[in-house]
Amino acid sequence: MKGFAMKKIGEIGWVEKEVPQLGSKDALVRPTAISPCTSDVHTVWAGAIGDRKDMILGHEAVGIVEAVGSEVRDFAPGDRVVVPAITPDWNSLEAQAGYSMHSGGMLAGWKFSNFKDGVFAEYFHVNDADGNMAHLPDTIDDATAVMLCDMVPTGFHGVELADVQFGDKVLVIGIGPVGLMSVAAAALRGASEIYAVGSRPNCIEIAKEYGATHIINYRNGSIEDQVMALTNGKGVDRVVIAGGDVDTMITAIKVVKPGGKIGNVNYLGEGDYVKVPRSEWGCGMAHKQIAGGLMPGGRLRMEKLMSLIETKRIDPSKLITHRFEGFEHVEDALLLMKDKPKDLIKPVVFIK
Ligand code: NDP
Ligand code: ZN
């Protein structure tokens, strides 16, 4: 089969590989829509997970089940499915402890285009298929569904980590596709005010549609000054970090109120330390909590997030700005994600 791969750090291209073999609990899926992620860009061009040779990229796909192992109960060839980016081993101790994304070791629930070939291929392999795939209803189209693989669950996880409560003032730093889903999730959770940080005009537009009440352009001055001006110097109750760099945490700690919570889903690619400003952290006594996490995967989560689309509580299709017909365009889509032109939020590639 053909796949689109990371050949080594900084180099991409097509590869020929054997169709993956199935264990008894596994499934083989033929993708019908795929989307590249900022994480694919980090993987290839920042060497984020170290070097890989001819590893097929991608972790966002919906498709049709081609084959299943003998012990798979709930799925059969021909079923239309969504597969989350994170596919844990559900019988691991980490999963039993509530942290399935770390099954087998820290971050090891992230298997696609990390420990095994990803989804930018004619076929891809899904471990623990009954736990890691969800049936897609006819009411949800492929493009919308592919946003469920990573953008919706990650953006929502930022809001879970920040533990947004009714009436909270919430700062969302970064409004790419992930942060935009955090804005939507904060609105669903009952935030009273949502301050969204970004600069791309179309992201700003969509942020407002998803519920942002104020826009902060980080290119026009410090985020801290702008937040403090908007909140009469009081700061915010919660911060979700979905963009920026390793020093964005310093800003978050400065602007969150005592007792506030910070949820980070941003990938921190550079810098040896995440710094905590001593005095704004109350000399260690401010009850300002910090959590950072990889998105949870799993069938139940997919089904629940899907139900929010079916009942029209969220519409992730607004994230899709570029559509390509044909597998051969996966490279174009990935390069768009790398170059981030101003009109881009998320591209989708449809495969016949
Ligand atoms: P994008 O690059 O599309 O968006 C990043 C956002 O951050 C943009 O709004 C950008 O603004 C803003 N930004 C950039 N620099 C700064 C800065 N210095 N200060 C404040 N804001 C800034 O990324 P995605 O939405 O695709 O992904 C966000 C992050 O989430 C990535 O790091 C990705 O790897 C990570 N991720 C994490 C996952 C997880 O499970 N935890 C899963 C998937 C992704 P502008 O409008 O100017 O572009
Ligand atoms: Zn991703």
mmCIF file of C-alpha atoms and ligand atoms in Angstrom:
data_model
loop_
_atom_site.group_PDB
_atom_site.id
_atom_site.type_symbol
_atom_site.label_atom_id
_atom_site.label_comp_id
_atom_site.label_asym_id
_atom_site.label_seq_id
_atom_site.Cartn_x
_atom_site.Cartn_y
_atom_site.Cartn_z
ATOM 1 C CA MET A 1 0.000 0.000 0.000
ATOM 2 C CA LYS A 2 0.969 3.634 -0.433
ATOM 3 C CA GLY A 3 1.560 5.969 2.479
ATOM 4 C CA PHE A 4 2.755 9.512 2.999
ATOM 5 C CA ALA A 5 5.653 9.478 5.427
ATOM 6 C CA MET A 6 8.277 11.274 7.408
ATOM 7 C CA LYS A 7 11.452 9.953 5.743
ATOM 8 C CA LYS A 8 13.624 11.535 8.405
ATOM 9 C CA ILE A 9 13.585 14.818 10.359
ATOM 10 C CA GLY A 10 12.775 17.595 7.888
ATOM 11 C CA GLU A 11 11.970 15.284 4.966
ATOM 12 C CA ILE A 12 8.617 13.940 3.740
ATOM 13 C CA GLY A 13 7.579 11.728 0.818
ATOM 14 C CA TRP A 14 5.654 8.693 -0.417
ATOM 15 C CA VAL A 15 6.507 5.161 0.720
ATOM 16 C CA GLU A 16 5.332 1.650 -0.223
ATOM 17 C CA LYS A 17 4.585 -0.687 2.688
ATOM 18 C CA GLU A 18 2.866 -3.971 3.453
ATOM 19 C CA VAL A 19 -0.765 -3.695 4.543
ATOM 20 C CA PRO A 20 -0.680 -3.942 8.401
ATOM 21 C CA GLN A 21 -1.316 -7.370 9.984
ATOM 22 C CA LEU A 22 -4.153 -7.668 12.474
ATOM 23 C CA GLY A 23 -4.149 -9.146 15.960
ATOM 24 C CA SER A 24 -7.384 -10.658 17.263
ATOM 25 C CA LYS A 25 -8.654 -7.366 18.805
ATOM 26 C CA ASP A 26 -7.508 -5.070 15.980
ATOM 27 C CA ALA A 27 -9.114 -3.533 12.917
ATOM 28 C CA LEU A 28 -7.927 -2.392 9.513
ATOM 29 C CA VAL A 29 -9.495 0.849 8.280
ATOM 30 C CA ARG A 30 -9.525 2.455 4.812
ATOM 31 C CA PRO A 31 -9.561 6.240 5.321
ATOM 32 C CA THR A 32 -12.130 8.355 3.469
ATOM 33 C CA ALA A 33 -11.093 11.701 4.978
ATOM 34 C CA ILE A 34 -7.869 12.739 6.676
ATOM 35 C CA SER A 35 -6.513 15.955 8.134
ATOM 36 C CA PRO A 36 -2.954 16.978 8.961
ATOM 37 C CA CYS A 37 -2.270 18.450 12.399
ATOM 38 C CA THR A 38 0.123 20.998 13.839
ATOM 39 C CA SER A 39 1.573 18.003 15.709
ATOM 40 C CA ASP A 40 2.526 16.375 12.351
ATOM 41 C CA VAL A 41 4.427 19.567 11.566
ATOM 42 C CA HIS A 42 6.205 19.401 14.937
ATOM 43 C CA THR A 43 6.986 15.719 14.311
ATOM 44 C CA VAL A 44 8.586 16.287 10.904
ATOM 45 C CA TRP A 45 10.161 19.709 11.039
ATOM 46 C CA ALA A 46 10.889 20.217 14.750
ATOM 47 C CA GLY A 47 11.966 16.614 15.372
ATOM 48 C CA ALA A 48 9.548 16.684 18.304
ATOM 49 C CA ILE A 49 9.482 12.940 18.947
ATOM 50 C CA GLY A 50 12.992 12.257 17.689
ATOM 51 C CA ASP A 51 13.995 10.854 14.339
ATOM 52 C CA ARG A 52 11.851 8.322 12.480
ATOM 53 C CA LYS A 53 12.635 6.563 9.221
ATOM 54 C CA ASP A 54 9.818 6.207 6.667
ATOM 55 C CA MET A 55 7.110 6.458 9.325
ATOM 56 C CA ILE A 56 3.669 7.087 7.826
ATOM 57 C CA LEU A 57 2.297 10.366 9.202
ATOM 58 C CA GLY A 58 -1.147 11.394 10.392
ATOM 59 C CA HIS A 59 -3.462 10.680 13.304
ATOM 60 C CA GLU A 60 -6.735 12.244 12.180
ATOM 61 C CA ALA A 61 -8.919 10.026 9.982
ATOM 62 C CA VAL A 62 -12.411 8.707 9.442
ATOM 63 C CA GLY A 63 -12.986 5.741 7.195
ATOM 64 C CA ILE A 64 -14.531 2.387 6.398
ATOM 65 C CA VAL A 65 -13.617 -0.796 8.251
ATOM 66 C CA GLU A 66 -11.867 -3.164 5.859
ATOM 67 C CA ALA A 67 -11.226 -6.113 8.202
ATOM 68 C CA VAL A 68 -11.442 -6.995 11.889
ATOM 69 C CA GLY A 69 -9.706 -9.521 14.154
ATOM 70 C CA SER A 70 -11.545 -12.585 15.465
ATOM 71 C CA GLU A 71 -12.320 -11.066 18.892
ATOM 72 C CA VAL A 72 -13.710 -7.718 17.688
ATOM 73 C CA ARG A 73 -17.379 -7.705 18.749
ATOM 74 C CA ASP A 74 -18.999 -4.462 17.668
ATOM 75 C CA PHE A 75 -17.514 -3.607 14.291
ATOM 76 C CA ALA A 76 -17.587 -5.354 10.920
ATOM 77 C CA PRO A 77 -16.190 -4.708 7.442
ATOM 78 C CA GLY A 78 -18.113 -1.902 5.748
ATOM 79 C CA ASP A 79 -18.823 0.058 8.972
ATOM 80 C CA ARG A 80 -18.176 3.808 8.833
ATOM 81 C CA VAL A 81 -16.002 4.828 11.784
ATOM 82 C CA VAL A 82 -14.138 7.685 13.431
ATOM 83 C CA VAL A 83 -10.833 6.827 15.106
ATOM 84 C CA PRO A 84 -9.430 9.224 17.711
ATOM 85 C CA ALA A 85 -5.812 10.364 17.516
ATOM 86 C CA ILE A 86 -5.062 8.644 20.833
ATOM 87 C CA THR A 87 -5.684 4.881 20.872
ATOM 88 C CA PRO A 88 -4.836 3.502 24.344
ATOM 89 C CA ASP A 89 -4.529 -0.084 25.527
ATOM 90 C CA TRP A 90 -7.679 -0.189 27.581
ATOM 91 C CA ASN A 91 -6.603 -3.058 29.811
ATOM 92 C CA SER A 92 -3.441 -1.272 30.982
ATOM 93 C CA LEU A 93 -2.945 -0.184 34.577
ATOM 94 C CA GLU A 94 -2.665 3.447 33.477
ATOM 95 C CA ALA A 95 -6.090 3.213 31.833
ATOM 96 C CA GLN A 96 -7.483 1.635 34.998
ATOM 97 C CA ALA A 97 -6.063 4.585 36.931
ATOM 98 C CA GLY A 98 -8.000 6.983 34.670
ATOM 99 C CA TYR A 99 -5.096 8.040 32.471
ATOM 100 C CA SER A 100 -5.554 5.919 29.357
ATOM 101 C CA MET A 101 -3.552 8.359 27.228
ATOM 102 C CA HIS A 102 -0.468 7.254 29.173
ATOM 103 C CA SER A 103 -1.129 3.523 28.751
ATOM 104 C CA GLY A 104 2.236 1.776 28.455
ATOM 105 C CA GLY A 105 4.190 4.866 29.575
ATOM 106 C CA MET A 106 4.028 8.657 29.499
ATOM 107 C CA LEU A 107 2.162 9.795 26.334
ATOM 108 C CA ALA A 108 2.266 6.222 24.983
ATOM 109 C CA GLY A 109 -1.455 6.156 24.158
ATOM 110 C CA TRP A 110 -0.405 8.317 21.225
ATOM 111 C CA LYS A 111 0.533 5.543 18.818
ATOM 112 C CA PHE A 112 -0.283 6.810 15.303
ATOM 113 C CA SER A 113 2.733 8.431 13.668
ATOM 114 C CA ASN A 114 4.666 8.020 16.877
ATOM 115 C CA PHE A 115 5.142 4.336 17.765
ATOM 116 C CA LYS A 116 3.530 2.939 14.614
ATOM 117 C CA ASP A 117 2.497 4.061 11.149
ATOM 118 C CA GLY A 118 -0.173 6.715 11.033
ATOM 119 C CA VAL A 119 -3.334 7.197 8.999
ATOM 120 C CA PHE A 120 -2.022 8.900 5.831
ATOM 121 C CA ALA A 121 -2.101 5.554 4.022
ATOM 122 C CA GLU A 122 -4.393 3.412 1.938
ATOM 123 C CA TYR A 123 -5.059 1.384 5.110
ATOM 124 C CA PHE A 124 -4.234 1.873 8.784
ATOM 125 C CA HIS A 125 -4.210 -0.351 11.834
ATOM 126 C CA VAL A 126 -6.341 0.261 14.956
ATOM 127 C CA ASN A 127 -5.429 -1.548 18.191
ATOM 128 C CA ASP A 128 -8.162 -2.489 20.672
ATOM 129 C CA ALA A 129 -10.784 -1.731 18.009
ATOM 130 C CA ASP A 130 -13.883 -2.080 20.203
ATOM 131 C CA GLY A 131 -12.487 0.548 22.571
ATOM 132 C CA ASN A 132 -10.835 2.835 20.050
ATOM 133 C CA MET A 133 -13.328 3.273 17.207
ATOM 134 C CA ALA A 134 -16.831 4.752 17.151
ATOM 135 C CA HIS A 135 -19.627 4.202 14.642
ATOM 136 C CA LEU A 136 -20.372 7.294 12.591
ATOM 137 C CA PRO A 137 -24.034 8.081 12.001
ATOM 138 C CA ASP A 138 -25.157 9.174 8.497
ATOM 139 C CA THR A 139 -26.069 12.574 9.949
ATOM 140 C CA ILE A 140 -22.378 13.514 10.382
ATOM 141 C CA ASP A 141 -20.344 14.053 7.217
ATOM 142 C CA ASP A 142 -16.715 12.984 6.873
ATOM 143 C CA ALA A 143 -15.267 16.508 7.068
ATOM 144 C CA THR A 144 -17.044 17.330 10.327
ATOM 145 C CA ALA A 145 -16.252 13.893 11.732
ATOM 146 C CA VAL A 146 -12.523 14.170 11.105
ATOM 147 C CA MET A 147 -12.459 17.187 13.467
ATOM 148 C CA LEU A 148 -13.541 14.721 16.179
ATOM 149 C CA CYS A 149 -10.257 12.829 15.976
ATOM 150 C CA ASP A 150 -8.161 15.507 17.662
ATOM 151 C CA MET A 151 -9.370 19.125 17.425
ATOM 152 C CA VAL A 152 -12.608 18.690 19.374
ATOM 153 C CA PRO A 153 -11.271 16.328 22.078
ATOM 154 C CA THR A 154 -8.071 18.328 22.595
ATOM 155 C CA GLY A 155 -9.745 21.732 22.691
ATOM 156 C CA PHE A 156 -12.354 20.348 25.082
ATOM 157 C CA HIS A 157 -9.668 18.745 27.237
ATOM 158 C CA GLY A 158 -8.042 22.148 27.781
ATOM 159 C CA VAL A 159 -11.332 23.308 29.268
ATOM 160 C CA GLU A 160 -11.635 20.142 31.363
ATOM 161 C CA LEU A 161 -8.110 20.674 32.705
ATOM 162 C CA ALA A 162 -8.878 24.312 33.521
ATOM 163 C CA ASP A 163 -12.093 23.064 35.162
ATOM 164 C CA VAL A 164 -14.266 25.889 33.818
ATOM 165 C CA GLN A 165 -17.321 26.621 35.993
ATOM 166 C CA PHE A 166 -20.547 28.603 35.455
ATOM 167 C CA GLY A 167 -19.881 32.320 35.281
ATOM 168 C CA ASP A 168 -16.103 32.031 34.990
ATOM 169 C CA LYS A 169 -14.040 34.541 33.095
ATOM 170 C CA VAL A 170 -11.861 32.391 30.845
ATOM 171 C CA LEU A 171 -8.753 33.289 28.885
ATOM 172 C CA VAL A 172 -8.017 31.026 25.894
ATOM 173 C CA ILE A 173 -4.461 31.607 24.670
ATOM 174 C CA GLY A 174 -4.234 30.485 21.043
ATOM 175 C CA ILE A 175 -7.182 30.227 18.673
ATOM 176 C CA GLY A 176 -5.950 27.884 16.001
ATOM 177 C CA PRO A 177 -8.303 24.927 15.522
ATOM 178 C CA VAL A 178 -7.519 23.526 18.989
ATOM 179 C CA GLY A 179 -8.047 26.806 20.849
ATOM 180 C CA LEU A 180 -11.208 27.515 18.860
ATOM 181 C CA MET A 181 -12.638 24.266 20.168
ATOM 182 C CA SER A 182 -11.612 25.393 23.680
ATOM 183 C CA VAL A 183 -13.590 28.581 23.136
ATOM 184 C CA ALA A 184 -16.635 26.522 22.092
ATOM 185 C CA ALA A 185 -16.170 24.212 25.084
ATOM 186 C CA ALA A 186 -15.800 27.110 27.555
ATOM 187 C CA ALA A 187 -19.053 28.565 26.236
ATOM 188 C CA LEU A 188 -20.788 25.190 26.673
ATOM 189 C CA ARG A 189 -19.455 24.979 30.228
ATOM 190 C CA GLY A 190 -21.106 28.307 31.103
ATOM 191 C CA ALA A 191 -18.239 30.814 31.012
ATOM 192 C CA SER A 192 -19.522 34.373 31.388
ATOM 193 C CA GLU A 193 -16.681 36.001 29.490
ATOM 194 C CA ILE A 194 -14.204 34.402 27.100
ATOM 195 C CA TYR A 195 -11.043 36.281 26.147
ATOM 196 C CA ALA A 196 -9.539 34.741 23.012
ATOM 197 C CA VAL A 197 -5.893 35.361 22.080
ATOM 198 C CA GLY A 198 -4.835 35.226 18.432
ATOM 199 C CA SER A 199 -4.164 37.364 15.394
ATOM 200 C CA ARG A 200 -5.396 35.567 12.241
ATOM 201 C CA PRO A 201 -8.587 37.393 11.141
ATOM 202 C CA ASN A 202 -10.586 34.294 10.187
ATOM 203 C CA CYS A 203 -9.713 32.601 13.500
ATOM 204 C CA ILE A 204 -10.876 35.743 15.295
ATOM 205 C CA GLU A 205 -14.140 35.685 13.358
ATOM 206 C CA ILE A 206 -14.802 32.024 14.209
ATOM 207 C CA ALA A 207 -13.777 32.595 17.845
ATOM 208 C CA LYS A 208 -16.544 35.180 18.121
ATOM 209 C CA GLU A 209 -19.024 32.770 16.524
ATOM 210 C CA TYR A 210 -18.051 30.093 19.065
ATOM 211 C CA GLY A 211 -18.598 32.457 21.983
ATOM 212 C CA ALA A 212 -15.512 34.662 22.518
ATOM 213 C CA THR A 213 -16.627 37.927 24.114
ATOM 214 C CA HIS A 214 -13.277 39.712 23.780
ATOM 215 C CA ILE A 215 -10.365 39.330 21.366
ATOM 216 C CA ILE A 216 -6.778 39.902 22.454
ATOM 217 C CA ASN A 217 -4.214 40.291 19.704
ATOM 218 C CA TYR A 218 -0.878 39.282 21.224
ATOM 219 C CA ARG A 219 0.930 41.156 18.471
ATOM 220 C CA ASN A 220 -0.530 44.465 19.707
ATOM 221 C CA GLY A 221 0.948 44.413 23.210
ATOM 222 C CA SER A 222 1.405 42.044 26.103
ATOM 223 C CA ILE A 223 -1.399 39.575 26.824
ATOM 224 C CA GLU A 224 -1.048 40.341 30.517
ATOM 225 C CA ASP A 225 -1.619 44.091 30.076
ATOM 226 C CA GLN A 226 -4.599 43.523 27.826
ATOM 227 C CA VAL A 227 -6.218 40.996 30.188
ATOM 228 C CA MET A 228 -5.682 43.245 33.193
ATOM 229 C CA ALA A 229 -7.141 46.235 31.330
ATOM 230 C CA LEU A 230 -10.240 44.212 30.387
ATOM 231 C CA THR A 231 -10.764 42.843 33.920
ATOM 232 C CA ASN A 232 -10.116 46.010 35.935
ATOM 233 C CA GLY A 233 -6.843 44.549 37.152
ATOM 234 C CA LYS A 234 -8.509 41.473 38.655
ATOM 235 C CA GLY A 235 -7.461 38.796 36.129
ATOM 236 C CA VAL A 236 -9.370 35.705 35.051
ATOM 237 C CA ASP A 237 -10.696 32.596 36.800
ATOM 238 C CA ARG A 238 -9.364 30.068 34.269
ATOM 239 C CA VAL A 239 -6.773 29.940 31.514
ATOM 240 C CA VAL A 240 -6.633 27.451 28.653
ATOM 241 C CA ILE A 241 -3.306 27.383 26.801
ATOM 242 C CA ALA A 242 -3.589 26.217 23.185
ATOM 243 C CA GLY A 243 -0.826 28.271 21.611
ATOM 244 C CA GLY A 244 2.293 30.287 22.348
ATOM 245 C CA ASP A 245 5.543 28.912 23.720
ATOM 246 C CA VAL A 246 7.173 27.715 26.903
ATOM 247 C CA ASP A 247 6.958 31.212 28.446
ATOM 248 C CA THR A 248 3.212 31.468 27.878
ATOM 249 C CA MET A 249 2.841 29.701 31.246
ATOM 250 C CA ILE A 250 4.395 32.757 32.920
ATOM 251 C CA THR A 251 1.656 34.935 31.410
ATOM 252 C CA ALA A 252 -1.039 32.469 32.442
ATOM 253 C CA ILE A 253 0.140 32.414 36.065
ATOM 254 C CA LYS A 254 0.301 36.203 36.174
ATOM 255 C CA VAL A 255 -3.260 36.724 34.908
ATOM 256 C CA VAL A 256 -5.095 33.925 36.713
ATOM 257 C CA LYS A 257 -6.698 34.838 40.043
ATOM 258 C CA PRO A 258 -5.679 33.115 43.289
ATOM 259 C CA GLY A 259 -7.501 29.776 43.330
ATOM 260 C CA GLY A 260 -7.639 29.815 39.540
ATOM 261 C CA LYS A 261 -6.757 26.928 37.265
ATOM 262 C CA ILE A 262 -4.652 26.688 34.127
ATOM 263 C CA GLY A 263 -5.155 23.899 31.569
ATOM 264 C CA ASN A 264 -2.414 23.443 28.991
ATOM 265 C CA VAL A 265 -2.854 21.387 25.822
ATOM 266 C CA ASN A 266 -0.191 23.254 23.862
ATOM 267 C CA TYR A 267 2.787 21.199 22.774
ATOM 268 C CA LEU A 268 5.898 22.763 24.322
ATOM 269 C CA GLY A 269 8.581 22.058 21.767
ATOM 270 C CA GLU A 270 11.470 24.135 23.026
ATOM 271 C CA GLY A 271 13.117 25.198 26.254
ATOM 272 C CA ASP A 272 14.325 23.013 29.115
ATOM 273 C CA TYR A 273 12.031 24.395 31.801
ATOM 274 C CA VAL A 274 8.500 25.702 32.195
ATOM 275 C CA LYS A 275 8.970 28.639 34.544
ATOM 276 C CA VAL A 276 6.691 29.661 37.388
ATOM 277 C CA PRO A 277 6.986 33.339 38.423
ATOM 278 C CA ARG A 278 7.575 33.145 42.156
ATOM 279 C CA SER A 279 5.813 36.248 43.402
ATOM 280 C CA GLU A 280 2.744 35.949 41.125
ATOM 281 C CA TRP A 281 2.470 32.323 42.284
ATOM 282 C CA GLY A 282 1.954 33.753 45.748
ATOM 283 C CA CYS A 283 5.456 32.703 46.833
ATOM 284 C CA GLY A 284 4.091 29.172 46.509
ATOM 285 C CA MET A 285 0.821 29.869 48.323
ATOM 286 C CA ALA A 286 -1.601 31.273 45.728
ATOM 287 C CA HIS A 287 -3.596 28.104 45.001
ATOM 288 C CA LYS A 288 -2.994 28.724 41.309
ATOM 289 C CA GLN A 289 -3.195 25.219 39.823
ATOM 290 C CA ILE A 290 -1.479 24.079 36.651
ATOM 291 C CA ALA A 291 -2.422 20.981 34.639
ATOM 292 C CA GLY A 292 -1.231 19.872 31.232
ATOM 293 C CA GLY A 293 -2.497 16.901 29.298
ATOM 294 C CA LEU A 294 -2.674 14.816 26.177
ATOM 295 C CA MET A 295 -6.226 14.410 24.901
ATOM 296 C CA PRO A 296 -8.161 11.380 26.111
ATOM 297 C CA GLY A 297 -9.150 8.965 23.350
ATOM 298 C CA GLY A 298 -11.702 6.187 23.446
ATOM 299 C CA ARG A 299 -15.009 5.215 21.935
ATOM 300 C CA LEU A 300 -17.199 6.590 24.722
ATOM 301 C CA ARG A 301 -15.643 10.042 24.462
ATOM 302 C CA MET A 302 -16.065 9.984 20.678
ATOM 303 C CA GLU A 303 -19.720 9.004 21.023
ATOM 304 C CA LYS A 304 -20.390 11.739 23.578
ATOM 305 C CA LEU A 305 -18.659 14.450 21.523
ATOM 306 C CA MET A 306 -20.480 13.190 18.427
ATOM 307 C CA SER A 307 -23.785 13.593 20.237
ATOM 308 C CA LEU A 308 -22.963 17.298 20.727
ATOM 309 C CA ILE A 309 -22.670 17.612 16.946
ATOM 310 C CA GLU A 310 -25.874 15.677 16.336
ATOM 311 C CA THR A 311 -27.812 17.890 18.730
ATOM 312 C CA LYS A 312 -26.190 20.983 17.154
ATOM 313 C CA ARG A 313 -24.523 22.099 20.389
ATOM 314 C CA ILE A 314 -21.199 22.398 18.530
ATOM 315 C CA ASP A 315 -20.320 22.777 14.860
ATOM 316 C CA PRO A 316 -16.646 21.929 14.267
ATOM 317 C CA SER A 317 -17.115 22.130 10.488
ATOM 318 C CA LYS A 318 -16.456 25.878 10.790
ATOM 319 C CA LEU A 319 -12.782 24.993 11.319
ATOM 320 C CA ILE A 320 -12.442 23.622 7.784
ATOM 321 C CA THR A 321 -11.071 26.244 5.415
ATOM 322 C CA HIS A 322 -9.400 24.091 2.744
ATOM 323 C CA ARG A 323 -10.760 20.962 1.044
ATOM 324 C CA PHE A 324 -8.794 18.663 -1.269
ATOM 325 C CA GLU A 325 -10.162 15.791 -3.380
ATOM 326 C CA GLY A 326 -7.758 12.869 -3.749
ATOM 327 C CA PHE A 327 -5.147 11.185 -1.554
ATOM 328 C CA GLU A 328 -2.346 12.666 -3.687
ATOM 329 C CA HIS A 329 -3.110 16.081 -2.090
ATOM 330 C CA VAL A 330 -2.065 15.024 1.419
ATOM 331 C CA GLU A 331 1.297 16.693 0.865
ATOM 332 C CA ASP A 332 -0.357 20.000 -0.141
ATOM 333 C CA ALA A 333 -2.512 19.853 2.969
ATOM 334 C CA LEU A 334 0.439 19.105 5.255
ATOM 335 C CA LEU A 335 2.489 21.942 3.767
ATOM 336 C CA LEU A 336 -0.437 24.308 4.345
ATOM 337 C CA MET A 337 -0.393 23.286 7.998
ATOM 338 C CA LYS A 338 3.350 23.972 8.089
ATOM 339 C CA ASP A 339 3.173 27.383 6.378
ATOM 340 C CA LYS A 340 -0.059 28.507 8.108
ATOM 341 C CA PRO A 341 -1.266 31.045 5.525
ATOM 342 C CA LYS A 342 -3.532 33.674 7.041
ATOM 343 C CA ASP A 343 -6.729 32.138 5.658
ATOM 344 C CA LEU A 344 -6.007 28.645 7.032
ATOM 345 C CA ILE A 345 -7.620 27.006 10.002
ATOM 346 C CA LYS A 346 -7.824 23.313 9.041
ATOM 347 C CA PRO A 347 -7.526 21.449 5.730
ATOM 348 C CA VAL A 348 -9.270 18.157 4.963
ATOM 349 C CA VAL A 349 -8.314 15.668 2.237
ATOM 350 C CA PHE A 350 -11.102 13.433 0.895
ATOM 351 C CA ILE A 351 -10.136 9.997 -0.434
ATOM 352 C CA LYS A 352 -12.453 8.069 -2.745
HETATM 353 P P1 NDP B 1 -2.101 26.726 15.545
HETATM 354 O O1 NDP B 1 -0.661 26.953 15.230
HETATM 355 O O2 NDP B 1 -3.076 26.680 14.425
HETATM 356 O O3 NDP B 1 -2.602 27.847 16.564
HETATM 357 C C1 NDP B 1 -1.769 28.427 17.530
HETATM 358 C C2 NDP B 1 -2.449 29.644 18.103
HETATM 359 O O4 NDP B 1 -1.566 30.267 19.037
HETATM 360 C C3 NDP B 1 -2.788 30.702 17.077
HETATM 361 O O5 NDP B 1 -4.000 31.339 17.430
HETATM 362 C C4 NDP B 1 -1.639 31.672 17.202
HETATM 363 O O6 NDP B 1 -1.980 32.987 16.788
HETATM 364 C C5 NDP B 1 -1.403 31.638 18.695
HETATM 365 N N1 NDP B 1 -0.065 32.073 19.080
HETATM 366 C C6 NDP B 1 1.099 31.903 18.413
HETATM 367 N N2 NDP B 1 2.121 32.454 19.087
HETATM 368 C C7 NDP B 1 1.577 33.013 20.192
HETATM 369 C C8 NDP B 1 2.129 33.743 21.289
HETATM 370 N N3 NDP B 1 3.431 34.005 21.384
HETATM 371 N N4 NDP B 1 1.295 34.128 22.257
HETATM 372 C C9 NDP B 1 -0.026 33.849 22.190
HETATM 373 N N5 NDP B 1 -0.607 33.183 21.178
HETATM 374 C C10 NDP B 1 0.200 32.761 20.198
HETATM 375 O O7 NDP B 1 -2.139 25.383 16.400
HETATM 376 P P2 NDP B 1 -3.288 24.301 16.658
HETATM 377 O O8 NDP B 1 -4.523 24.976 17.114
HETATM 378 O O9 NDP B 1 -3.370 23.390 15.505
HETATM 379 O O10 NDP B 1 -2.622 23.487 17.859
HETATM 380 C C11 NDP B 1 -2.345 24.128 19.086
HETATM 381 C C12 NDP B 1 -1.378 23.320 19.908
HETATM 382 O O11 NDP B 1 -2.003 22.147 20.391
HETATM 383 C C13 NDP B 1 -0.147 22.841 19.130
HETATM 384 O O12 NDP B 1 0.983 23.027 19.948
HETATM 385 C C14 NDP B 1 -0.415 21.372 18.924
HETATM 386 O O13 NDP B 1 0.754 20.619 18.755
HETATM 387 C C15 NDP B 1 -1.103 21.064 20.216
HETATM 388 N N6 NDP B 1 -1.875 19.825 20.237
HETATM 389 C C16 NDP B 1 -1.969 19.178 21.429
HETATM 390 C C17 NDP B 1 -2.698 18.031 21.556
HETATM 391 C C18 NDP B 1 -2.894 17.403 22.893
HETATM 392 O O14 NDP B 1 -3.451 16.293 22.970
HETATM 393 N N7 NDP B 1 -2.504 18.030 23.993
HETATM 394 C C19 NDP B 1 -3.334 17.413 20.394
HETATM 395 C C20 NDP B 1 -3.271 18.235 19.186
HETATM 396 C C21 NDP B 1 -2.535 19.382 19.129
HETATM 397 P P3 NDP B 1 -2.085 33.485 15.246
HETATM 398 O O15 NDP B 1 -3.522 33.847 15.063
HETATM 399 O O16 NDP B 1 -1.183 34.646 15.163
HETATM 400 O O17 NDP B 1 -1.674 32.343 14.363
HETATM 401 ZN ZN ZN B 2 -3.337 16.186 15.964
#
